[in-house]
GROMACS .gro file of C-alpha atoms in nm:
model
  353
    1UNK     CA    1   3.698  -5.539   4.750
    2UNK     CA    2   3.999  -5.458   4.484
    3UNK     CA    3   4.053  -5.772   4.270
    4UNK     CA    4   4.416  -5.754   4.504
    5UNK     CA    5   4.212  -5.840   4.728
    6UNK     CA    6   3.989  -6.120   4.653
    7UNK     CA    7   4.292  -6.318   4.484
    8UNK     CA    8   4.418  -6.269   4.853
    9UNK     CA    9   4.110  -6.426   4.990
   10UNK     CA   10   4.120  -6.712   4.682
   11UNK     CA   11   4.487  -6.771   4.740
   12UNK     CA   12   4.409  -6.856   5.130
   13UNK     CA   13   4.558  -7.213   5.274
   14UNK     CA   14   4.589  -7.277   5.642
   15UNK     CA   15   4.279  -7.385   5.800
   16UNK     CA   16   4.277  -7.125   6.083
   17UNK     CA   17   4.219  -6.838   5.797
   18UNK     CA   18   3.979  -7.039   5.613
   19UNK     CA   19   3.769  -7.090   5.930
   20UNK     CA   20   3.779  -6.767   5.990
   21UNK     CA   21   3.649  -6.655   5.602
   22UNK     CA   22   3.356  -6.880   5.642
   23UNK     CA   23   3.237  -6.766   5.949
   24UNK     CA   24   3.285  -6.391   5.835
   25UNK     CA   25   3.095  -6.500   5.498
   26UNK     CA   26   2.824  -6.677   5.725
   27UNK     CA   27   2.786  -6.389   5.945
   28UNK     CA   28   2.768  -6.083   5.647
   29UNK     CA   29   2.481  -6.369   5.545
   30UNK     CA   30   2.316  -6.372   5.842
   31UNK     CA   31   2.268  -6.009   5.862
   32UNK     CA   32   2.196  -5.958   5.544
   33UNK     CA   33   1.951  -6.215   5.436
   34UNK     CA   34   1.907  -6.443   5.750
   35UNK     CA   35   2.055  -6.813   5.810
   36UNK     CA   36   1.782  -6.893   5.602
   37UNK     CA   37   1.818  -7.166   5.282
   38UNK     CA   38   1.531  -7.157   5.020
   39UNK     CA   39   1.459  -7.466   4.787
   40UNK     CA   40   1.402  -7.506   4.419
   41UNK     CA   41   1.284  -7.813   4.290
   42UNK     CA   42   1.537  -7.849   4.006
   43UNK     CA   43   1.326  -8.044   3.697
   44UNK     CA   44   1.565  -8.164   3.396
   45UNK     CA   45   1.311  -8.200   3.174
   46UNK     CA   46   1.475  -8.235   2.844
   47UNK     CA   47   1.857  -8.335   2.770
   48UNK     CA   48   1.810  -8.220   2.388
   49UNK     CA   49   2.075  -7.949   2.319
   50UNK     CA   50   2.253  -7.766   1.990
   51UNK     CA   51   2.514  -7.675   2.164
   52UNK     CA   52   2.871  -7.847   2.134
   53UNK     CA   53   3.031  -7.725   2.477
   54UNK     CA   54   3.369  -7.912   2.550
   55UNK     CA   55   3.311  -8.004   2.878
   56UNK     CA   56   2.939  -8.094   2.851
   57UNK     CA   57   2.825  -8.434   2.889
   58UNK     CA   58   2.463  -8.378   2.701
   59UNK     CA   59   2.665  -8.173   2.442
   60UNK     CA   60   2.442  -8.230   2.073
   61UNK     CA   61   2.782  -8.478   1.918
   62UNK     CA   62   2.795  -8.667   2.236
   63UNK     CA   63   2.644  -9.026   2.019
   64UNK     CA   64   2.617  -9.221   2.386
   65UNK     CA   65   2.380  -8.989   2.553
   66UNK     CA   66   1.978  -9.173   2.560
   67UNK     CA   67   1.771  -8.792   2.472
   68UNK     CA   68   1.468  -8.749   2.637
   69UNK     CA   69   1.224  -8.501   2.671
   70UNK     CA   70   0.900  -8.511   2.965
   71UNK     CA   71   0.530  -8.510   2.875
   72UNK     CA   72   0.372  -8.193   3.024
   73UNK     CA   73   0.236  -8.429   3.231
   74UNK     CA   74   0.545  -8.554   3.419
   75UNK     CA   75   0.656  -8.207   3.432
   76UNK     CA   76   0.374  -8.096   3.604
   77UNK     CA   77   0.386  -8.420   3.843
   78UNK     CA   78   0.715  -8.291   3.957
   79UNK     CA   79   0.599  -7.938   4.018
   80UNK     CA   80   0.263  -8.098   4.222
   81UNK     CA   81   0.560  -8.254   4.448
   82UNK     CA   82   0.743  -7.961   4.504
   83UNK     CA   83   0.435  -7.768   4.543
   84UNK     CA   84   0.279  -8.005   4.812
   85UNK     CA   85   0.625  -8.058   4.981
   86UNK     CA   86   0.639  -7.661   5.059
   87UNK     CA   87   0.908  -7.626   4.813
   88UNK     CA   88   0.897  -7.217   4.758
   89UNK     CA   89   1.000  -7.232   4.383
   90UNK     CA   90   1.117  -7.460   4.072
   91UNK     CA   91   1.356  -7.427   3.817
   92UNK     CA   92   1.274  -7.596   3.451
   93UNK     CA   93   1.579  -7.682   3.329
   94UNK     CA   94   1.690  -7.838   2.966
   95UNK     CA   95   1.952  -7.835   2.700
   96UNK     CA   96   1.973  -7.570   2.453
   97UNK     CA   97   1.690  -7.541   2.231
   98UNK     CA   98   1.569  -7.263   1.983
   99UNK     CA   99   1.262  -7.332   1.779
  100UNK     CA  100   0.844  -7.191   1.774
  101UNK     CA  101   0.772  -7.529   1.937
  102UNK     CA  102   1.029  -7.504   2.217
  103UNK     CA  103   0.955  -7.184   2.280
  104UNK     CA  104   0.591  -7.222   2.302
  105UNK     CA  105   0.591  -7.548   2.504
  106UNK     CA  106   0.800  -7.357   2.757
  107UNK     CA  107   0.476  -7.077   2.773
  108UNK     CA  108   0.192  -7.324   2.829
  109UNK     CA  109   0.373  -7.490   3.090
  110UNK     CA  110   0.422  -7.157   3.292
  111UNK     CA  111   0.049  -7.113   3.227
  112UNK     CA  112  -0.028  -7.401   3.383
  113UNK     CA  113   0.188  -7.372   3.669
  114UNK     CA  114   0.081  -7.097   3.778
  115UNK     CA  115  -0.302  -7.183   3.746
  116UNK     CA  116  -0.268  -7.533   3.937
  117UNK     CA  117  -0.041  -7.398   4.223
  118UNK     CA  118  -0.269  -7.036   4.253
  119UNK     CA  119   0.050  -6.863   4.144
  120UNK     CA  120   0.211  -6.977   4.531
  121UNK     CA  121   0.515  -7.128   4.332
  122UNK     CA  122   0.783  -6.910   4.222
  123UNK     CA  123   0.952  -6.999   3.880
  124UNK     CA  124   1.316  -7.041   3.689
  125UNK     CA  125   1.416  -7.095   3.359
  126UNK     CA  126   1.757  -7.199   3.249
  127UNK     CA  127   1.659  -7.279   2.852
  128UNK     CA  128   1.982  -7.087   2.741
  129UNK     CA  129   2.012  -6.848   2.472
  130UNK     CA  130   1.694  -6.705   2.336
  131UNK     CA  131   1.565  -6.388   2.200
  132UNK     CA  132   1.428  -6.081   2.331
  133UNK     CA  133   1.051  -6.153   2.191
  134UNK     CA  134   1.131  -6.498   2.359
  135UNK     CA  135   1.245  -6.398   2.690
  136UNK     CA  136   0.939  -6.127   2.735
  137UNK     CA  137   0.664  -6.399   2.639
  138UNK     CA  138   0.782  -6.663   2.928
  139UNK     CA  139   0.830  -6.363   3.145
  140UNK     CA  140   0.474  -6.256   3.119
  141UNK     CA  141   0.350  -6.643   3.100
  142UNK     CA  142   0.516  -6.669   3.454
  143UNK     CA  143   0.875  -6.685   3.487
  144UNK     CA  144   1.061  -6.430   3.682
  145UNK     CA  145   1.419  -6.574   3.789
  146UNK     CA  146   1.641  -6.685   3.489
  147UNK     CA  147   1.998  -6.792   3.523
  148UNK     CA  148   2.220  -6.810   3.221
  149UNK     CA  149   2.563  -6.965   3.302
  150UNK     CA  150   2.857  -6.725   3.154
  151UNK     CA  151   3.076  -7.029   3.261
  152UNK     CA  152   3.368  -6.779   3.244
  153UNK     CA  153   3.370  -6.446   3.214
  154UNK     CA  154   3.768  -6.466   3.022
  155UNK     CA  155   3.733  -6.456   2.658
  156UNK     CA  156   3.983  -6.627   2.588
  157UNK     CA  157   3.930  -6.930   2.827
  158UNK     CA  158   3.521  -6.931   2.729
  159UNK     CA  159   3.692  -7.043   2.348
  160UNK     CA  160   3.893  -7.336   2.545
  161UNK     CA  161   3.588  -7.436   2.632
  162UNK     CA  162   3.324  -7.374   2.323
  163UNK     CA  163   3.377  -7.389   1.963
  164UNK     CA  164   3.469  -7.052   1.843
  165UNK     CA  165   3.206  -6.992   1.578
  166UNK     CA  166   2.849  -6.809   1.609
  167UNK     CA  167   2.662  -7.051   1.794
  168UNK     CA  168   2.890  -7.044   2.045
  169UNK     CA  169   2.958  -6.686   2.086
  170UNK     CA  170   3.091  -6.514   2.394
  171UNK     CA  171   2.959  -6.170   2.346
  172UNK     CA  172   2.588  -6.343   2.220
  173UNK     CA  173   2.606  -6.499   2.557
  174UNK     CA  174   2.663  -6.152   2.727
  175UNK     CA  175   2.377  -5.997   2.517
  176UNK     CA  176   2.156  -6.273   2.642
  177UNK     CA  177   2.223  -6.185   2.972
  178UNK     CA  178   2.123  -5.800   2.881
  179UNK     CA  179   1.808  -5.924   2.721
  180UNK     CA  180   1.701  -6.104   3.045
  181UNK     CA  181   1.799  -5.770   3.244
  182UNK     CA  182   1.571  -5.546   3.027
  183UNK     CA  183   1.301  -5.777   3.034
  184UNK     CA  184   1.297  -5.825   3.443
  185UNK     CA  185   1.396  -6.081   3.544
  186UNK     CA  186   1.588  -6.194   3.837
  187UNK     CA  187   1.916  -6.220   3.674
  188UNK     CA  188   2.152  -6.510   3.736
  189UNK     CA  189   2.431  -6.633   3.610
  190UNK     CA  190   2.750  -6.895   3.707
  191UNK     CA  191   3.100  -7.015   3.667
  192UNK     CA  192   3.287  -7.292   3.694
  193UNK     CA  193   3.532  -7.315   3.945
  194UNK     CA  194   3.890  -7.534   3.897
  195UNK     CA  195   3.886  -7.540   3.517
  196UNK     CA  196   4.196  -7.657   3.265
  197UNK     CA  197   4.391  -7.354   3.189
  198UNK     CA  198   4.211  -7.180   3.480
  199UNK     CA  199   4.372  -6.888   3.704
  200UNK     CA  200   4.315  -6.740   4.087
  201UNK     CA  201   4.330  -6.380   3.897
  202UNK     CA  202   4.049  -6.556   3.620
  203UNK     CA  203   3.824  -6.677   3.877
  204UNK     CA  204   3.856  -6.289   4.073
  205UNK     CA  205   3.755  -6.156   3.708
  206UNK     CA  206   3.484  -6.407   3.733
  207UNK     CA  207   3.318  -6.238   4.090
  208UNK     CA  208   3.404  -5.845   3.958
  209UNK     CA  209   3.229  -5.963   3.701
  210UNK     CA  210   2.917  -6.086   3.860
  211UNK     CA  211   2.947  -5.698   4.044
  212UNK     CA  212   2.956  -5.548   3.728
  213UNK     CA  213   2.693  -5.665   3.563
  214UNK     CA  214   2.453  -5.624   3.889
  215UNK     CA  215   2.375  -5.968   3.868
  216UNK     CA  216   2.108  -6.117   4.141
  217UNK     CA  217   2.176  -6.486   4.179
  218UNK     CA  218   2.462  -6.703   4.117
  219UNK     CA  219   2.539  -7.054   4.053
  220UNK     CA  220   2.860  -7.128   4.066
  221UNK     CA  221   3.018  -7.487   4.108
  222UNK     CA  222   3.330  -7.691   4.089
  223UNK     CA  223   3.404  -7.803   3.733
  224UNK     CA  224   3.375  -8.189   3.707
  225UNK     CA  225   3.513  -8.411   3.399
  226UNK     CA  226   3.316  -8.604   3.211
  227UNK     CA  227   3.456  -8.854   3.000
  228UNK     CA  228   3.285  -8.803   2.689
  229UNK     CA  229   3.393  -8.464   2.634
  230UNK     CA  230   3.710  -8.333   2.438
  231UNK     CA  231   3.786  -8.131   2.779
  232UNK     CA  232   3.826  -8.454   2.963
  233UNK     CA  233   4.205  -8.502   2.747
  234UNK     CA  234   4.305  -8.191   3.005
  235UNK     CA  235   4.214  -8.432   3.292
  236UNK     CA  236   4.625  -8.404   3.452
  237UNK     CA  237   4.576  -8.046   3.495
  238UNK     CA  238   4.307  -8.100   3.751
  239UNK     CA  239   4.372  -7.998   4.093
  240UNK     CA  240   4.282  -8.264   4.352
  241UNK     CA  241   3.929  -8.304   4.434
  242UNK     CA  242   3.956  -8.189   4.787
  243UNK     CA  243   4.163  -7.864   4.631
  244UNK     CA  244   3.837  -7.806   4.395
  245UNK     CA  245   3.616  -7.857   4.683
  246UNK     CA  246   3.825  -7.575   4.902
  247UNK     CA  247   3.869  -7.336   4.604
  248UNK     CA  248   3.445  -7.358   4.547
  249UNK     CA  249   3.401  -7.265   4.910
  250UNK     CA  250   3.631  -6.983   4.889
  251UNK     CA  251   3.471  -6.808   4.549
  252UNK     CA  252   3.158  -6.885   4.787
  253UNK     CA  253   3.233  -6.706   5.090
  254UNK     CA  254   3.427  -6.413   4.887
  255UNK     CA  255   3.123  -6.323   4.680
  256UNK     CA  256   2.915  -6.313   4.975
  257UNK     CA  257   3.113  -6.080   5.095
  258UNK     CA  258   3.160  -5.883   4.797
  259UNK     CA  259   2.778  -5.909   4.713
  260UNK     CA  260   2.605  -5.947   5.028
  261UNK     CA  261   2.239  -5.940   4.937
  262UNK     CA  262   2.237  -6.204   4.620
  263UNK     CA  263   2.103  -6.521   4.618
  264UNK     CA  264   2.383  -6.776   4.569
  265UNK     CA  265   2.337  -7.121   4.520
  266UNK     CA  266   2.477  -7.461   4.695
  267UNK     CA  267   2.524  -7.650   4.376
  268UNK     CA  268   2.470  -8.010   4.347
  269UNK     CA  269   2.839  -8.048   4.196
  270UNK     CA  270   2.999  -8.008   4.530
  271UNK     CA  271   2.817  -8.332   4.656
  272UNK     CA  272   3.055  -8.504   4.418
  273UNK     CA  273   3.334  -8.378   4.634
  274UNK     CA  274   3.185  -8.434   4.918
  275UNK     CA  275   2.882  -8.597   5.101
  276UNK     CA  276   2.779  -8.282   5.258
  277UNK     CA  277   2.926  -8.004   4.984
  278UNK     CA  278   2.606  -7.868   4.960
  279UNK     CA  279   2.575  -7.802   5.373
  280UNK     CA  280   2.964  -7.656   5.388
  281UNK     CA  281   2.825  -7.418   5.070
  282UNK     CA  282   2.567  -7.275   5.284
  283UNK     CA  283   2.782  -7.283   5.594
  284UNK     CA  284   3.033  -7.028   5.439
  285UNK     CA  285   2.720  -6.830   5.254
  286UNK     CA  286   2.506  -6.986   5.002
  287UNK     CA  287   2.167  -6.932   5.067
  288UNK     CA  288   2.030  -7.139   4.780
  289UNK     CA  289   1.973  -7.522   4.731
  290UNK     CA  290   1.809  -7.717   4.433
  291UNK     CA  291   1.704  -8.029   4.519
  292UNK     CA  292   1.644  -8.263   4.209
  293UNK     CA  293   1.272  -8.343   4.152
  294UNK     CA  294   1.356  -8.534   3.760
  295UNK     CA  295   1.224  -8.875   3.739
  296UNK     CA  296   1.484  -9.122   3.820
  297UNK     CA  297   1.477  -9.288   3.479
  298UNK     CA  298   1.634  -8.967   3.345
  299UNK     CA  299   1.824  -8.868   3.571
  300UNK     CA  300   2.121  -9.029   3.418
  301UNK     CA  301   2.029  -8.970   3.150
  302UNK     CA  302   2.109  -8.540   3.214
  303UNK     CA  303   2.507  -8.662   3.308
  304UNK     CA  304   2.679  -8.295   3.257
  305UNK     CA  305   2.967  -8.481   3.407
  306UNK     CA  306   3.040  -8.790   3.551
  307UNK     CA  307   2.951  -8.917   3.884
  308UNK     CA  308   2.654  -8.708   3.940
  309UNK     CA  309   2.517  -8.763   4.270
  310UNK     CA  310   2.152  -8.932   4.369
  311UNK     CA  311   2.062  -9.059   3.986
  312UNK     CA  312   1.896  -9.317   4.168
  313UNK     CA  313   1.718  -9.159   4.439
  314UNK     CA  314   1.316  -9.013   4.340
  315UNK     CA  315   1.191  -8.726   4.450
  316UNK     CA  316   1.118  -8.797   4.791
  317UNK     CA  317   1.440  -8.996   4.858
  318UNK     CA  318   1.640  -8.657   4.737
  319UNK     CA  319   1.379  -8.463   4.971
  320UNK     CA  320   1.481  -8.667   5.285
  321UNK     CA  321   1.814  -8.688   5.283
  322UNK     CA  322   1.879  -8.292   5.223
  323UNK     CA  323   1.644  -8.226   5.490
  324UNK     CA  324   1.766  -8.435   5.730
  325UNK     CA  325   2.129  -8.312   5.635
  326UNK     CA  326   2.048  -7.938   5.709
  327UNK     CA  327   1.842  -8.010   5.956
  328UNK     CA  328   2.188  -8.165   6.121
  329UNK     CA  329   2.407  -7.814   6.036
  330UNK     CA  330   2.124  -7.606   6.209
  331UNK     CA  331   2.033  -7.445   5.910
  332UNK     CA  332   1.646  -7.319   5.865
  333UNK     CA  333   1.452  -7.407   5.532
  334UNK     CA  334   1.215  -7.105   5.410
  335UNK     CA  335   0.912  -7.350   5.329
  336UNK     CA  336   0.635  -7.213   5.100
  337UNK     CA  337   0.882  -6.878   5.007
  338UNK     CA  338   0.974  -6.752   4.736
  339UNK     CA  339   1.325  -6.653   4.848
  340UNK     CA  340   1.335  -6.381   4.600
  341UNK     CA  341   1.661  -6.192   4.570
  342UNK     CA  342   1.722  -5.910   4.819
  343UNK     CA  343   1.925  -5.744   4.583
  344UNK     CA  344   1.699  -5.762   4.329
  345UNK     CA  345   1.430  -5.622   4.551
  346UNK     CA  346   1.640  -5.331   4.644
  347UNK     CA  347   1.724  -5.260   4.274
  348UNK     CA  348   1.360  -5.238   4.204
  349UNK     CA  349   1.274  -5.005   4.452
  350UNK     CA  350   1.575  -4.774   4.410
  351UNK     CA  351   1.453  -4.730   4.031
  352UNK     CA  352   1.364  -4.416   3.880
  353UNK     CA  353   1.256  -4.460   3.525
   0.00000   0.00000   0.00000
């Protein structure tokens, strides 16, 4: 598609044409990568960041956020749930963190995953920016999908949202995501969707972009205030929560179209917007859903924004309700799989070195 054409397909209103992109999304998803969802037990294991994002909640100068970090121990619980519970992968999530401790904490943990589950659990990382030497010794310890968040691929919005100074560096952030390429990794990477300052023709730069740099997987989300943040002074340039909601689904359904063999995840935003956000994600062509496996003691505790859904449900509460949910839409769960990216797969075996 031209970007003429996706802002087309971004700008749509009427209901009738909306239907009809979801179901075209839905279908160009069904042929492509079957009606199929896959599940990653999403673990939150530490909120300790250096980063000072604007909109972030867990954000290192935010004084009212209770840091935590999980014993190895409760990590591994977690994973033992997913495991046991068919769950085909997990994604170990945290804050920002650069240091010889982080960084090897991270590598025995893979280890051990992979020992205790007989390597039938597939792994994530989202640990933000590292380097090379980094990236390489998780990848061999274990991990093979790692999604790095762009949050906007316009320059001059990223700096709206992110100090402009080196730790917050737009083209560091696009290195990263080079890094994690070379290395070999499954590559994702996200937006936000419905930001301040925020265009249709920005959020079409944001899925070109996605094409451009080949990326595998995607999570993309509607952005959501939180109150603690310097973004949160924007909060009258919102649109309506409903209009976030519709715009999501549409960047949704239009990269499916435009990408047709990525993984793209249901995030756990939409909920916010709506009970079911998650089930109308995969209904107009996500293919990805990360149910949270953090202990509920933390879970508010890892408040990116306000509002965010099931802090007080465990593991098995969360693991109910979504299953009973899709089991309502019709959609199938790919228990025990990996759910590895078909475009990644095809990449792979199209290379020549």
């Amino acid at each position: 598609m031209t970007r003429k054409q996706i802002i087309q397909k971004l700008s749509l209103t009427d209901p009738a044409s909306l239907t009809a992109l979801y179901a075209e999304s839905n279908a160009v998803k069904t042929a492509t990568i079957e009606n199929k969802v896959y599940l990653r037990g999403l673990i939150e294991f530490s909120n300790i960041c250096s980063k000072n994002c604007y909109y972030c909640g867990i954000r290192c100068e935010n004084q009212e956020v209770n840091r935590y970090e999980l014993s190895d121990e409760e990590v591994l619980a977690a994973v033992d749930f997913a495991w046991k519970n068919r769950y085909g992968s997990v994604v170990l999530q945290s804050g920002e963190q650069q240091s010889v401790r982080f960084t090897q904490r991270i590598t025995r943990l893979l280890y051990e995953i992979k020992e205790f589950t007989n390597d039938e659990v597939g792994i994530t990382l989202s640990c933000g920016e590292q380097t090379a030497a980094t990236y390489r010794e998780w990848f061999n310890a274990g991990a093979h999908r790692y999604l790095l968040r762009i949050e906007t691929s316009s320059k001059e919005l990223y700096y709206k949202l992110h100090p402009n100074d080196a730790k917050h560096s737009f083209d560091a952030r696009l290195i990263a995501i080079q890094k994690l390429r070379d290395v070999g990794y499954q590559v994702g990477t996200g937006v936000m969707i419905g930001l301040p300052f925020q265009t249709i023709e920005d959020l079409a730069g944001d899925l070109l972009f996605f094409q451009t740099m080949n990326i595998d997987m995607v999570g993309m989300g509607p952005y959501l205030e939180h109150s603690q943040t310097p973004l949160y002074q924007h909060l009258h340039l919102l649109l309506p929560p409903e209009k976030r909601l519709e715009l999501a689904l549409k960047m949704v359904a239009t990269l499916r179209l435009l990408m047709p063999d990525i993984n793209i995840a249901a995030t756990t935003a939409l909920q916010v917007l709506h009970p079911e956000g998650r089930e109308m994600a995969v209904s107009a062509g996500a293919n990805i859903i990360m149910p949270n496996m953090t202990l509920p003691e933390h879970r508010s505790d890892y408040l990116i924004y306000d509002y965010k859904p099931g802090v007080n449900d465990d593991a098995a509460v969360s693991k109910s309700k979504l299953e009973q949910n899709l089991r309502q839409a019709g959609i199938t769960i790919g228990y025990g799989e990996w759910g590895d990216s078909v475009h990644f797969r095809q990449k792979t075996r199209n290379f020549k070195p």
